[in-house]
Coordinates of C-alpha atoms in Angstrom, one line a residue:
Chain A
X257 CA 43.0 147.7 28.3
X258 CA 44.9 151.5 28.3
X259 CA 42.2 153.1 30.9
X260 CA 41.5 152.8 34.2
X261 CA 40.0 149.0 35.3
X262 CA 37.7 151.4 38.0
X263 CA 36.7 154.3 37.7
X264 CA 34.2 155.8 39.5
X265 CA 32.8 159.5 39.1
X266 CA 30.8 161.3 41.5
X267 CA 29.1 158.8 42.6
X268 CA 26.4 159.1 45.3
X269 CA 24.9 156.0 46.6
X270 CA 22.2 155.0 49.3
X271 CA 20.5 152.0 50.8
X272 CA 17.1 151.1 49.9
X273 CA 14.7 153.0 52.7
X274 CA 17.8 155.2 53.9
X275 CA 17.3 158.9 53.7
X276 CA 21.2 159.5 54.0
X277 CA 24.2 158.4 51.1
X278 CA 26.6 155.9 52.5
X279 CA 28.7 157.3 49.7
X280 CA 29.2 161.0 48.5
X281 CA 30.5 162.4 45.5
X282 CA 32.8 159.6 45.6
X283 CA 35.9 159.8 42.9
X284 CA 38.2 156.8 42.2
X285 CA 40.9 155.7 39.3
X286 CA 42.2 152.2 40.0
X287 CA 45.0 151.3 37.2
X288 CA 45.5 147.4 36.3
X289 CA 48.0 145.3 38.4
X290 CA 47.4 147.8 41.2
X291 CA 46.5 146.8 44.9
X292 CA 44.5 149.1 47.0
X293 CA 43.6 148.7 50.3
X294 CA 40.8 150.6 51.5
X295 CA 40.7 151.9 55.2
X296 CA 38.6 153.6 57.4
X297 CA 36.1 153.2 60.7
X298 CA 33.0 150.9 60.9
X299 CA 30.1 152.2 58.8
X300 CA 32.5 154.7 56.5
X301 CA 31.5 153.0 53.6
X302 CA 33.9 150.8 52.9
X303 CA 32.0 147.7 52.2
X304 CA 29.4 149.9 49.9
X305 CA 31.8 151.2 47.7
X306 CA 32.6 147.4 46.8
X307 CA 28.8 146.8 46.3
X308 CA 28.7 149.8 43.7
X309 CA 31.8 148.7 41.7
X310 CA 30.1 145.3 41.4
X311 CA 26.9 146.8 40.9
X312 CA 25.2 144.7 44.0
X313 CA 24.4 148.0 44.6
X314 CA 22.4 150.8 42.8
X315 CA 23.7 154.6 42.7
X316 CA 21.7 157.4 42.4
X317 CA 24.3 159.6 40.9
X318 CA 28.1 159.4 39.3
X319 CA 28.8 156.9 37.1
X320 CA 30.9 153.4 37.4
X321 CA 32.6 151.7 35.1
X322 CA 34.7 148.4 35.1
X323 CA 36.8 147.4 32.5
X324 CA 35.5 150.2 30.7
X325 CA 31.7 149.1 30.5
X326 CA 29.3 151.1 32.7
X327 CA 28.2 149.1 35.7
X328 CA 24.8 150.4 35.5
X329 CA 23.8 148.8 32.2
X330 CA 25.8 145.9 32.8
X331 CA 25.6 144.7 36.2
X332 CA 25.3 141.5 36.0
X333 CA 27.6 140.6 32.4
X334 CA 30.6 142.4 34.5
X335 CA 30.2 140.1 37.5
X336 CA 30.8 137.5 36.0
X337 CA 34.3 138.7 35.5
X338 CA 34.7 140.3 38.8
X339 CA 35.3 137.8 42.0
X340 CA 33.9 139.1 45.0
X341 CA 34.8 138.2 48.7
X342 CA 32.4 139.6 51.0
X343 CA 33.1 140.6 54.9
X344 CA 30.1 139.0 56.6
X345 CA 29.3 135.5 55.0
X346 CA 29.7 132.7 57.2
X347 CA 28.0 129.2 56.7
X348 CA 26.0 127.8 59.7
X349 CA 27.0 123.6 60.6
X350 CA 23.8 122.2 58.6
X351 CA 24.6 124.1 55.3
X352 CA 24.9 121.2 53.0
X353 CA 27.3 122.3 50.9
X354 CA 30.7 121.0 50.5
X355 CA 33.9 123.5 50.1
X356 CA 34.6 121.8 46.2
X357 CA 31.4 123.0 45.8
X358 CA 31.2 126.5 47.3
X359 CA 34.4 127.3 45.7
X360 CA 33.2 125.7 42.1
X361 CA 29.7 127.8 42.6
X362 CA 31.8 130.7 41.2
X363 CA 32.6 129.4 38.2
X364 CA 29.2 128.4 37.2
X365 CA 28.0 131.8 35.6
X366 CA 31.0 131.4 33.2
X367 CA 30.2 127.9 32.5
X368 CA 26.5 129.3 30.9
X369 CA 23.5 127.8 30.4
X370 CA 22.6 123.7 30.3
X371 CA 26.2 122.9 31.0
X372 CA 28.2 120.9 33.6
X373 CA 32.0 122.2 34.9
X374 CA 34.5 120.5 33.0
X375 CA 37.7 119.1 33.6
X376 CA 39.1 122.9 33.4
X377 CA 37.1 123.9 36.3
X378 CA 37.5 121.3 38.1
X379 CA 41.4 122.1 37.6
X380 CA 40.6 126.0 38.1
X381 CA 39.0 124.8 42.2
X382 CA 41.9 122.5 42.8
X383 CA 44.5 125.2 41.7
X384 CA 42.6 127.7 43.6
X385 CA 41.8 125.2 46.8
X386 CA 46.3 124.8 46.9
X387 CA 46.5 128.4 46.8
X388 CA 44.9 128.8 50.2
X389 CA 46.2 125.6 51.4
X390 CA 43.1 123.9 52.2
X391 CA 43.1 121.3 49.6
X392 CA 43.1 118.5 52.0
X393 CA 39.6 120.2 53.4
X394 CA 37.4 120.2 50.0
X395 CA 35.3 117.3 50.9
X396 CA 34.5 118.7 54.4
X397 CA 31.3 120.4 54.9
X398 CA 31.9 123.9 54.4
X399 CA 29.3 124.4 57.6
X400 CA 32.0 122.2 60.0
X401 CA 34.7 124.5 59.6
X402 CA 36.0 127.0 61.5
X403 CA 35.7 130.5 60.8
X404 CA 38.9 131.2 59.8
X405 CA 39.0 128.1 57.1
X406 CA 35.8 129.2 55.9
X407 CA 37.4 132.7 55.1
X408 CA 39.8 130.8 52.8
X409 CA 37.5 128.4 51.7
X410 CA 35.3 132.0 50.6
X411 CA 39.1 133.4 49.1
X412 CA 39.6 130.3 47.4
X413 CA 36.3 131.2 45.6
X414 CA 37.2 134.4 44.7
X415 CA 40.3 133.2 42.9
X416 CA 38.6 129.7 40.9
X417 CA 36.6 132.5 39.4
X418 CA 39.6 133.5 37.1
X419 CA 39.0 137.1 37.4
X420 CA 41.5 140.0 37.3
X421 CA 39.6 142.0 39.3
X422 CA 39.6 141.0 42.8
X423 CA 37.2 142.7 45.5
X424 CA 38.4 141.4 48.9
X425 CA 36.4 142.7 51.9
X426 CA 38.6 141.7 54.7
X427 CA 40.2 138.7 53.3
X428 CA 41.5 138.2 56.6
X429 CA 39.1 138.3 59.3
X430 CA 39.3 135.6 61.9
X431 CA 42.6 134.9 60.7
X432 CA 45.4 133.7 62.6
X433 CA 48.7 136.1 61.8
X434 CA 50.4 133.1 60.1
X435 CA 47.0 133.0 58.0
X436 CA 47.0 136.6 58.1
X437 CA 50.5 136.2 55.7
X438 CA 49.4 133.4 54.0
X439 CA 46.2 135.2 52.6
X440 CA 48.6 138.2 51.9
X441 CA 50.9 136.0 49.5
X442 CA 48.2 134.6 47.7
X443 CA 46.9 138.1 46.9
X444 CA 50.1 138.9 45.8
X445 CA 51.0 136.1 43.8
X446 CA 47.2 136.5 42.0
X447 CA 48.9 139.9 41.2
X448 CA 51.7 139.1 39.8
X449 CA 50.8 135.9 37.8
X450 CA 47.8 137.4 36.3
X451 CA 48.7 140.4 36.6
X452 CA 45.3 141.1 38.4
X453 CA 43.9 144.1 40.6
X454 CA 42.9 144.2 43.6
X455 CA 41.3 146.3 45.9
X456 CA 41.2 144.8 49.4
X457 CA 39.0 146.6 52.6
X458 CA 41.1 146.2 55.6
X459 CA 41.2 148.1 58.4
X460 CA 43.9 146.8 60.6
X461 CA 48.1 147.0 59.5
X462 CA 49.4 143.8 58.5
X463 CA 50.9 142.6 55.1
X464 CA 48.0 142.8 52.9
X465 CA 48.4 146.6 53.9
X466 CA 51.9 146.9 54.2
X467 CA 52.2 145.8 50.3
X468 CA 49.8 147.8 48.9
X469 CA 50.2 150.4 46.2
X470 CA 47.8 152.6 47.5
X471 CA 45.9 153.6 50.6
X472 CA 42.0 155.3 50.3
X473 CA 40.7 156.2 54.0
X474 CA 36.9 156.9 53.8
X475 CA 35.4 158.5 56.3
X476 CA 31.0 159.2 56.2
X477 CA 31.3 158.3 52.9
X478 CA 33.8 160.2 51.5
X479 CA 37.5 159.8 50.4
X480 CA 39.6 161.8 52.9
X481 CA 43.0 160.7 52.1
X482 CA 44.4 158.9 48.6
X483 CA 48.0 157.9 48.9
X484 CA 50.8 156.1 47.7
X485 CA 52.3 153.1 50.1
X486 CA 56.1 152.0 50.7
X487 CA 57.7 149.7 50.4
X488 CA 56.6 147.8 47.6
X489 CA 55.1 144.6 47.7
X490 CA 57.4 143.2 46.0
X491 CA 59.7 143.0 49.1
X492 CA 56.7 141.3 50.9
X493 CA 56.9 138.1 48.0
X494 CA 58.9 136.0 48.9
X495 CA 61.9 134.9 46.3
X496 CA 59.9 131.4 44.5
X497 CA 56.8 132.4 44.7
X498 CA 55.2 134.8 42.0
Chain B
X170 CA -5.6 93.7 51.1
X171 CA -8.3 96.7 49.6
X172 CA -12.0 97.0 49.7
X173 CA -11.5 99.3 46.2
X174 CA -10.9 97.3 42.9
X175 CA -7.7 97.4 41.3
X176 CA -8.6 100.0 38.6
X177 CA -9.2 102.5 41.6
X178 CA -6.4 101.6 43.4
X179 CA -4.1 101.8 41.0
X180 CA -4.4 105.2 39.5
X181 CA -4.1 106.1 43.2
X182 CA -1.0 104.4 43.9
X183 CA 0.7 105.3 40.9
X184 CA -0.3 109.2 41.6
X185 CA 0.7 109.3 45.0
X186 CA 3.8 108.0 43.8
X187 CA 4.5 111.0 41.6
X188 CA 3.0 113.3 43.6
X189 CA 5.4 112.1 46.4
X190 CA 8.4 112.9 44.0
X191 CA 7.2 115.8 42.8
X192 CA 6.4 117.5 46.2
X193 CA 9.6 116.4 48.2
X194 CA 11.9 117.2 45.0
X195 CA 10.5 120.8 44.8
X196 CA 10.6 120.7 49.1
X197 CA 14.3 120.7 49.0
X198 CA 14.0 124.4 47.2
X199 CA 11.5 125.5 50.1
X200 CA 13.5 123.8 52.8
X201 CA 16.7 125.2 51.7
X202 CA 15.4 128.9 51.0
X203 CA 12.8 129.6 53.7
X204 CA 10.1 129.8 51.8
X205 CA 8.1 127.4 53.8
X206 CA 5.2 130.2 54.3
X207 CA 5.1 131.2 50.9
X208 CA 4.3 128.2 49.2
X209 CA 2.1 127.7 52.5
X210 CA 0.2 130.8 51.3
X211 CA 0.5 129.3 47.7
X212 CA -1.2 125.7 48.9
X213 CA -4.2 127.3 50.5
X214 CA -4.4 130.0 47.3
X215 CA -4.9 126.9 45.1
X216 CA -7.3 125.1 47.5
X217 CA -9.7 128.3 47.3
X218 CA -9.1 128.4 43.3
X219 CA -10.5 124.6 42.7
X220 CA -13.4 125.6 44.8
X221 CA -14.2 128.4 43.2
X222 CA -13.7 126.1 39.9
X223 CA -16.3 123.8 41.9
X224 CA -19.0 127.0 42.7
X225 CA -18.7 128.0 38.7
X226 CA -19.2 124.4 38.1
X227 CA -16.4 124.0 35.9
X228 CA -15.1 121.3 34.0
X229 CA -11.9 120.9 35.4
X230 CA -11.4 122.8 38.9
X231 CA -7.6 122.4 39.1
X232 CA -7.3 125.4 36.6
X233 CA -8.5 127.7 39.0
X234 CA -6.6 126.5 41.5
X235 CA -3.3 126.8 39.5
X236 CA -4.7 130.6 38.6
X237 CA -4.9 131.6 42.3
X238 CA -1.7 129.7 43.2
X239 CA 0.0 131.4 40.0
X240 CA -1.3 134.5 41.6
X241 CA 0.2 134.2 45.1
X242 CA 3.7 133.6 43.7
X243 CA 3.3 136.7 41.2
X244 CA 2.0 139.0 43.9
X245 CA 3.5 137.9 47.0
X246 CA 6.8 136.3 45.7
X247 CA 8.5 140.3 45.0
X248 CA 7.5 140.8 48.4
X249 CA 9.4 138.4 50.0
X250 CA 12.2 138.8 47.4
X251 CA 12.9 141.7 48.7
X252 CA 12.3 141.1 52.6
X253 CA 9.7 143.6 52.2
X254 CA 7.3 141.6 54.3
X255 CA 8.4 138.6 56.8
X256 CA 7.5 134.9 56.5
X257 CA 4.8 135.6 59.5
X258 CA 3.1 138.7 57.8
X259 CA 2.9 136.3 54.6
X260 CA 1.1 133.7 56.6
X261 CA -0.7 135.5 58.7
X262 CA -2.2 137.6 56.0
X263 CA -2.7 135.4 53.0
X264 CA -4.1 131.8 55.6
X265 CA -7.0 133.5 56.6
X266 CA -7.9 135.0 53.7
X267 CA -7.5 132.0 51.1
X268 CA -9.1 129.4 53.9
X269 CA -12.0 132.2 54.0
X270 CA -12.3 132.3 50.6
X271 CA -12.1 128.3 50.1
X272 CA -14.6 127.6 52.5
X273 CA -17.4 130.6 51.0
X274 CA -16.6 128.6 47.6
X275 CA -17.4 124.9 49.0
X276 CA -20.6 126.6 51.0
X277 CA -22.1 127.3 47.7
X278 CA -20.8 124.7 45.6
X279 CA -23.7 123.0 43.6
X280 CA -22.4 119.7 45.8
X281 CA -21.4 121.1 49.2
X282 CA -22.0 119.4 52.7
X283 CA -19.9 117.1 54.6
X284 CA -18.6 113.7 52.8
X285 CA -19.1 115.7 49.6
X286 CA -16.8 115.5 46.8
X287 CA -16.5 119.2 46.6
X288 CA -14.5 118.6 50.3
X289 CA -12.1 115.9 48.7
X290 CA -10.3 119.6 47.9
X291 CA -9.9 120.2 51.6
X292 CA -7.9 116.5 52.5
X293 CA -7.8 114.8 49.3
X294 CA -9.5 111.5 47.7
X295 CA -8.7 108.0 46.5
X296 CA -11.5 107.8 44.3
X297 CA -10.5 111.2 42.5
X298 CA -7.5 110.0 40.5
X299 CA -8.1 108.7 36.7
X300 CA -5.3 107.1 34.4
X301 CA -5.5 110.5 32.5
X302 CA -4.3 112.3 35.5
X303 CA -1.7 110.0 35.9
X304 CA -0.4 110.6 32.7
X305 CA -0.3 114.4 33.1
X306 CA 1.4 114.3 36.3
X307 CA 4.3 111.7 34.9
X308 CA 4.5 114.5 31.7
X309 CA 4.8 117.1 34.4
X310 CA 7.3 115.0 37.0
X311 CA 9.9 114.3 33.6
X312 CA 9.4 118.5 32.9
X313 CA 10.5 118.7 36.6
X314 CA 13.3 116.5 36.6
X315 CA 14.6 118.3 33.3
X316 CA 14.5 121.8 34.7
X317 CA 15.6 120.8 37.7
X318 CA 18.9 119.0 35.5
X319 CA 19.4 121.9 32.9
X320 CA 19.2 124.8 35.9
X321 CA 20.9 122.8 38.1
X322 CA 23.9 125.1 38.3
X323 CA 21.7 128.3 39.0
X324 CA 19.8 126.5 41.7
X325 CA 22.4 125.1 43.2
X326 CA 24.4 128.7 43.6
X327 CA 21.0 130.0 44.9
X328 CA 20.7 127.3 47.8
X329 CA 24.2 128.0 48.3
X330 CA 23.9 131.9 48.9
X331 CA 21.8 133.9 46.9
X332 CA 24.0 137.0 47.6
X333 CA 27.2 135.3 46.8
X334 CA 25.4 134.0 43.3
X335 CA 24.7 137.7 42.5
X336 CA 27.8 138.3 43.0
X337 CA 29.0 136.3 40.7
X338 CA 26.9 137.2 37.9
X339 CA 23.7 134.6 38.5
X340 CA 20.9 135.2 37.4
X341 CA 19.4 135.2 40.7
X342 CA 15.9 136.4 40.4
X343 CA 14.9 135.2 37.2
X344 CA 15.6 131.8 39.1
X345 CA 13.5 132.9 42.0
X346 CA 10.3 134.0 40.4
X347 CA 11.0 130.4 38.3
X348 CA 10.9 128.1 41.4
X349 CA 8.0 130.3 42.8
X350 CA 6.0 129.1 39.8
X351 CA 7.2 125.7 39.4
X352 CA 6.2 125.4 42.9
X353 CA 2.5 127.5 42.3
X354 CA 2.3 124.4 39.5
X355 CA 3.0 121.5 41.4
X356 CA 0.9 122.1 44.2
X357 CA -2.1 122.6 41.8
X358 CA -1.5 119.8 40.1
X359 CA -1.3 117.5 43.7
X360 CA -3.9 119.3 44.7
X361 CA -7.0 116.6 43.6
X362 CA -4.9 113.9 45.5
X363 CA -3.2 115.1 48.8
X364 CA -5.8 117.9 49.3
X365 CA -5.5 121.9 50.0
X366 CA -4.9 121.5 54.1
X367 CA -2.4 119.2 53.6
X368 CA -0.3 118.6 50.7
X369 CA 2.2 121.2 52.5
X370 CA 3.1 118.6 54.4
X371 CA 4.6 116.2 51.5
X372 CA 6.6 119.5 50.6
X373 CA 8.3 120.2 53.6
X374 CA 8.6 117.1 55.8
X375 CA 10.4 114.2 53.6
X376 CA 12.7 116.9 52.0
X377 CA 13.4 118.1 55.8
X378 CA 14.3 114.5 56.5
X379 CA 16.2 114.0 53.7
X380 CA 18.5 117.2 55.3
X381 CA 19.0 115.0 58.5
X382 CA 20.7 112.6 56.6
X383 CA 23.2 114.6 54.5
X384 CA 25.4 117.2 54.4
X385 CA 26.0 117.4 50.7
X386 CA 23.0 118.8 48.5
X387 CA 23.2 116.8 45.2
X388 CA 22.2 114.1 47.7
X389 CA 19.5 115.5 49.3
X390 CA 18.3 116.5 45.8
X391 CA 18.1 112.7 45.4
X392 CA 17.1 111.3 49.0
X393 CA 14.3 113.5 49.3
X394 CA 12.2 112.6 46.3
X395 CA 13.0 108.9 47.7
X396 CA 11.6 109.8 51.3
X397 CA 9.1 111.7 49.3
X398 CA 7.7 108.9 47.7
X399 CA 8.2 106.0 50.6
X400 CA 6.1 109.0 52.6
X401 CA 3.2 108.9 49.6
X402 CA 3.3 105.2 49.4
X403 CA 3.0 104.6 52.5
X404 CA 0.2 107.0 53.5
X405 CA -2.1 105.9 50.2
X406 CA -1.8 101.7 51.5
X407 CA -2.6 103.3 54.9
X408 CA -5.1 105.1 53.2
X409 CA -7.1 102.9 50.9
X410 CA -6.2 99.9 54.1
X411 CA -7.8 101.3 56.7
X412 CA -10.4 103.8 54.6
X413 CA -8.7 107.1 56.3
X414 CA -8.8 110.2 54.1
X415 CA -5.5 110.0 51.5
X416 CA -4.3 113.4 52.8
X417 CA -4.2 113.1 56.2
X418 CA -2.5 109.4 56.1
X419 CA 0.1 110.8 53.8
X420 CA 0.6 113.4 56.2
X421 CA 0.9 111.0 59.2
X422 CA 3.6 109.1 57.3
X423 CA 5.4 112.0 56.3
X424 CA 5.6 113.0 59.6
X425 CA 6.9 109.5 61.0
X426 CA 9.3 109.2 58.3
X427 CA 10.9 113.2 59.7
X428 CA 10.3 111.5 63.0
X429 CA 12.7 108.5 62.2
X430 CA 15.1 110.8 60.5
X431 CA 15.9 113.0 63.6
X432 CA 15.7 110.6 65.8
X433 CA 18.5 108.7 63.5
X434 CA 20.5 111.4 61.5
X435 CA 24.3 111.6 61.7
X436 CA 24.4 115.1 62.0
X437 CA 22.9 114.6 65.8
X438 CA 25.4 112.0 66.9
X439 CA 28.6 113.2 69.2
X440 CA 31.8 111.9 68.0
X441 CA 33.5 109.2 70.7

């Protein structure tokens, strides 16, 4: 597509039963293939600006629009084509869910109605389960991991969906720094093989930062600084990988 | 064995059975989601519907009761959707008020008074179960097992998260509303059997067993309607054995078989 994968204008957004936006007048052009990391101190609005792009959250005013289609008429068609790792989900020991299953739960809204995965997806959670390196894990419980694995088992999700939009809120919390990389290549590599976009809330330096093509600070809810990052991630792939 | 002939016995049997399956399958959604109060609230709605059915002297009770069960999950279910109004609030409001109102009914039922058929509502009866209803409920346990197989998917990304599923572009609430019906439905239909006080019980306890055993939720999809049914069974020969009221034996087995499971489950053993 020529435009803009997001855009969002003006857009003013509040939680149910809150008098006061946790966005204002926020304005946003994210082009494909890029990677933004978005920065910026606890309750800034970080995480809410990824609810409004994938419409988990309503805004009063502005518009959004993904892949050019207005979010607020089609929330829930554009999901499905967005994959979406969110920054507080962990899994308590009794959840009876195993990670092949957690991670194959995202394809299911492609697979539609009265249907089973196929052979495909199966092949889509296995690809995406190598990725993250934790293959050897997707029989495990997801509830008997440790936090960290559960964050990739969560980021292996996000990539069996098969989206080229990617909304990562802190993809690497509870990471160990070797992790930390690992997660950071992956991204990459999701980039450059499908040529996919990413915008990834972090707020501490590391290599998802350091190789991102863009930095947006929000501060109460607003965009303080836009700006351009160097060096390019290419440097940060390493030669083999993408 | 029974001091009943066979063609009371059987009926009962063979809808306990179902009932059993029926109860425990749909437990593993009310387990899994919290929604043990609402379809609480939704047991006791349909017990004071079948005695209002009883007051008006209607033909067949049980529509009255799946009308103010119906009505619970319409009214209530937004509510708890959207955390509006705690699990406690939801009981503590909507008991009181449906026991009330069930009790009022049976006082002025043409047939009240202790011993009564009009109180087989409250814990259930052996004698109340014809072949007819037996057929229904098979018609309705097949139309269980279906949706349950064709919305597998959606359920299962619900149980797993239901924020995570909206995420990904489920259709989340639709699903919801659709389990809070199926569930309104079911405990109507059990309703003649297990009774209103009690048929709660063969929702939540064999499908909360069947959780003690595993850690993977296609199989507690199947072990639960197993436990559900061993629970049944074994609470309607303890039943029509030693003349106890159906619900309450059901219950007590129930109860034993979540007993057993705790006491044996995996998940509560330390590794060596």
């Amino acid at each position: 597509m020529d435009g803009p994968v997001v855009a969002l204008d003006a857009v003013d957004a509040a939680y149910e039963g809150e008098r006061s936006a946790a966005l204002h007048g926020v304005t946003l052009r994210v082009r494909a293939g890029e990677r933004l990391v978005i920065a910026g101190p606890n309750g800034a609005g970080k995480t809410t600006l990824l609810e409004v792009i994938n419409g988990l959250l309503p805004f009063q005013y502005g518009e959004v629009r993904v892949f050019g289609r207005a979010v607020a008429a089609e929330g829930r068609r554009l999901r499905t084509r967005i994959a979406y790792m969110p920054q507080d989900l962990s899994f308590p020991p009794t959840t009876p869910f195993l990670v092949r299953d957690v991670v194959m739960a995202a394809r299911y809204a492609q697979i539609g109605p009265f249907r089973w995965p196929s052979a495909e997806d199966r092949r889509h959670v296995a690809c995406a389960l190598d990725a993250v390196g934790i293959r050897t894990l997707a029989g495990r419980p997801i509830g008997r991991l440790s936090g960290g694995q559960q964050r990739k088992a969560l980021l292996a999700r996000a990539l069996a969906q098969g989206s080229r939009l990617l909304l990562l809120d802190e993809p690497t919390a509870n990471l160990d720094p070797v992790a930390r990389d690992e997660v950071a290549r992956v991204v990459s590599r999701v980039e450059e093989e499908l040529g996919a976009t990413a915008l990834v809330v972090s707020h501490e330096a590391g290599p998802l930062r350091d190789g991102a093509d863009r930095l947006v600070c929000i501060e109460d809810g607003r965009i303080v600084a836009d700006t351009p990052q160097t060096p390019s991630r290419a440097a940060l792939v390493p030669a083999g990988v993408a | 064995m029974f001091h009943l002939p066979w063609h009371i016995v059987l009926p009962t049997l063979l809808g306990t059975v179902l009932v059993g399956a029926l109860c425990s399958a749909l437990g593993t959604l009310v387990v899994r989601m919290n929604l043990s109060s609402l379809g609480f609230a939704m047991a006791h709605a349909a017990f004071a519907g079948a005695a209002l059915g009883l007051t008006l002297s209607a033909a067949e009770p049980l529509w009255f009761a799946l009308i103010f069960s119906g009505a619970v999950a319409a009214i209530l279910g937004p509510l708890a959707d959207a955390s509006r109004m705690n699990a406690d609030t939801i009981l503590g409001v909507v008991f009181p008020v449906t026991m009330a109102l069930g009790l009022v009914f049976l006082y002025t039922a043409p047939s009240s008074g202790i011993g009564s058929g009009a109180l087989s509502l409250l814990w259930g009866s052996v004698l109340g179960v014809t072949m007819s209803q037996v057929a229904w409920l098979g018609i309705l346990s097949a139309a269980v097992a279906v949706l349950l197989l064709a919305f597998g998917k959606e359920l299962l990304a619900l149980l797993l998260d239901r924020k995570l599923a909206e995420a990904a572009g489920m259709p989340t609430r639709a699903t919801f509303y659709g389990i809070l019906f199926l569930i309104a439905i079911v405990v109507a239909v059990s309703l003649r059997i297990t009774g209103g006080l009690l048929i709660y019980a063969l929702m939540v306890l064999p499908a909360s067993a069947a959780f003690q055993w595993a850690y993977d939720i296609k199989k507690v999809f199947v072990l639960a309607p197993v436990l559900g049914v061993g629970s049944a069974f074994g609470g309607a020969l303890l039943s029509l054995g030693a003349d106890l009221p159906i619900g309450s034996a059901i219950a007590l087995s129930a109860t034993a078989v979540y007993l057993l499971s705790i006491a044996a489950s995996p998940k509560r053993r330390r590794p060596r």
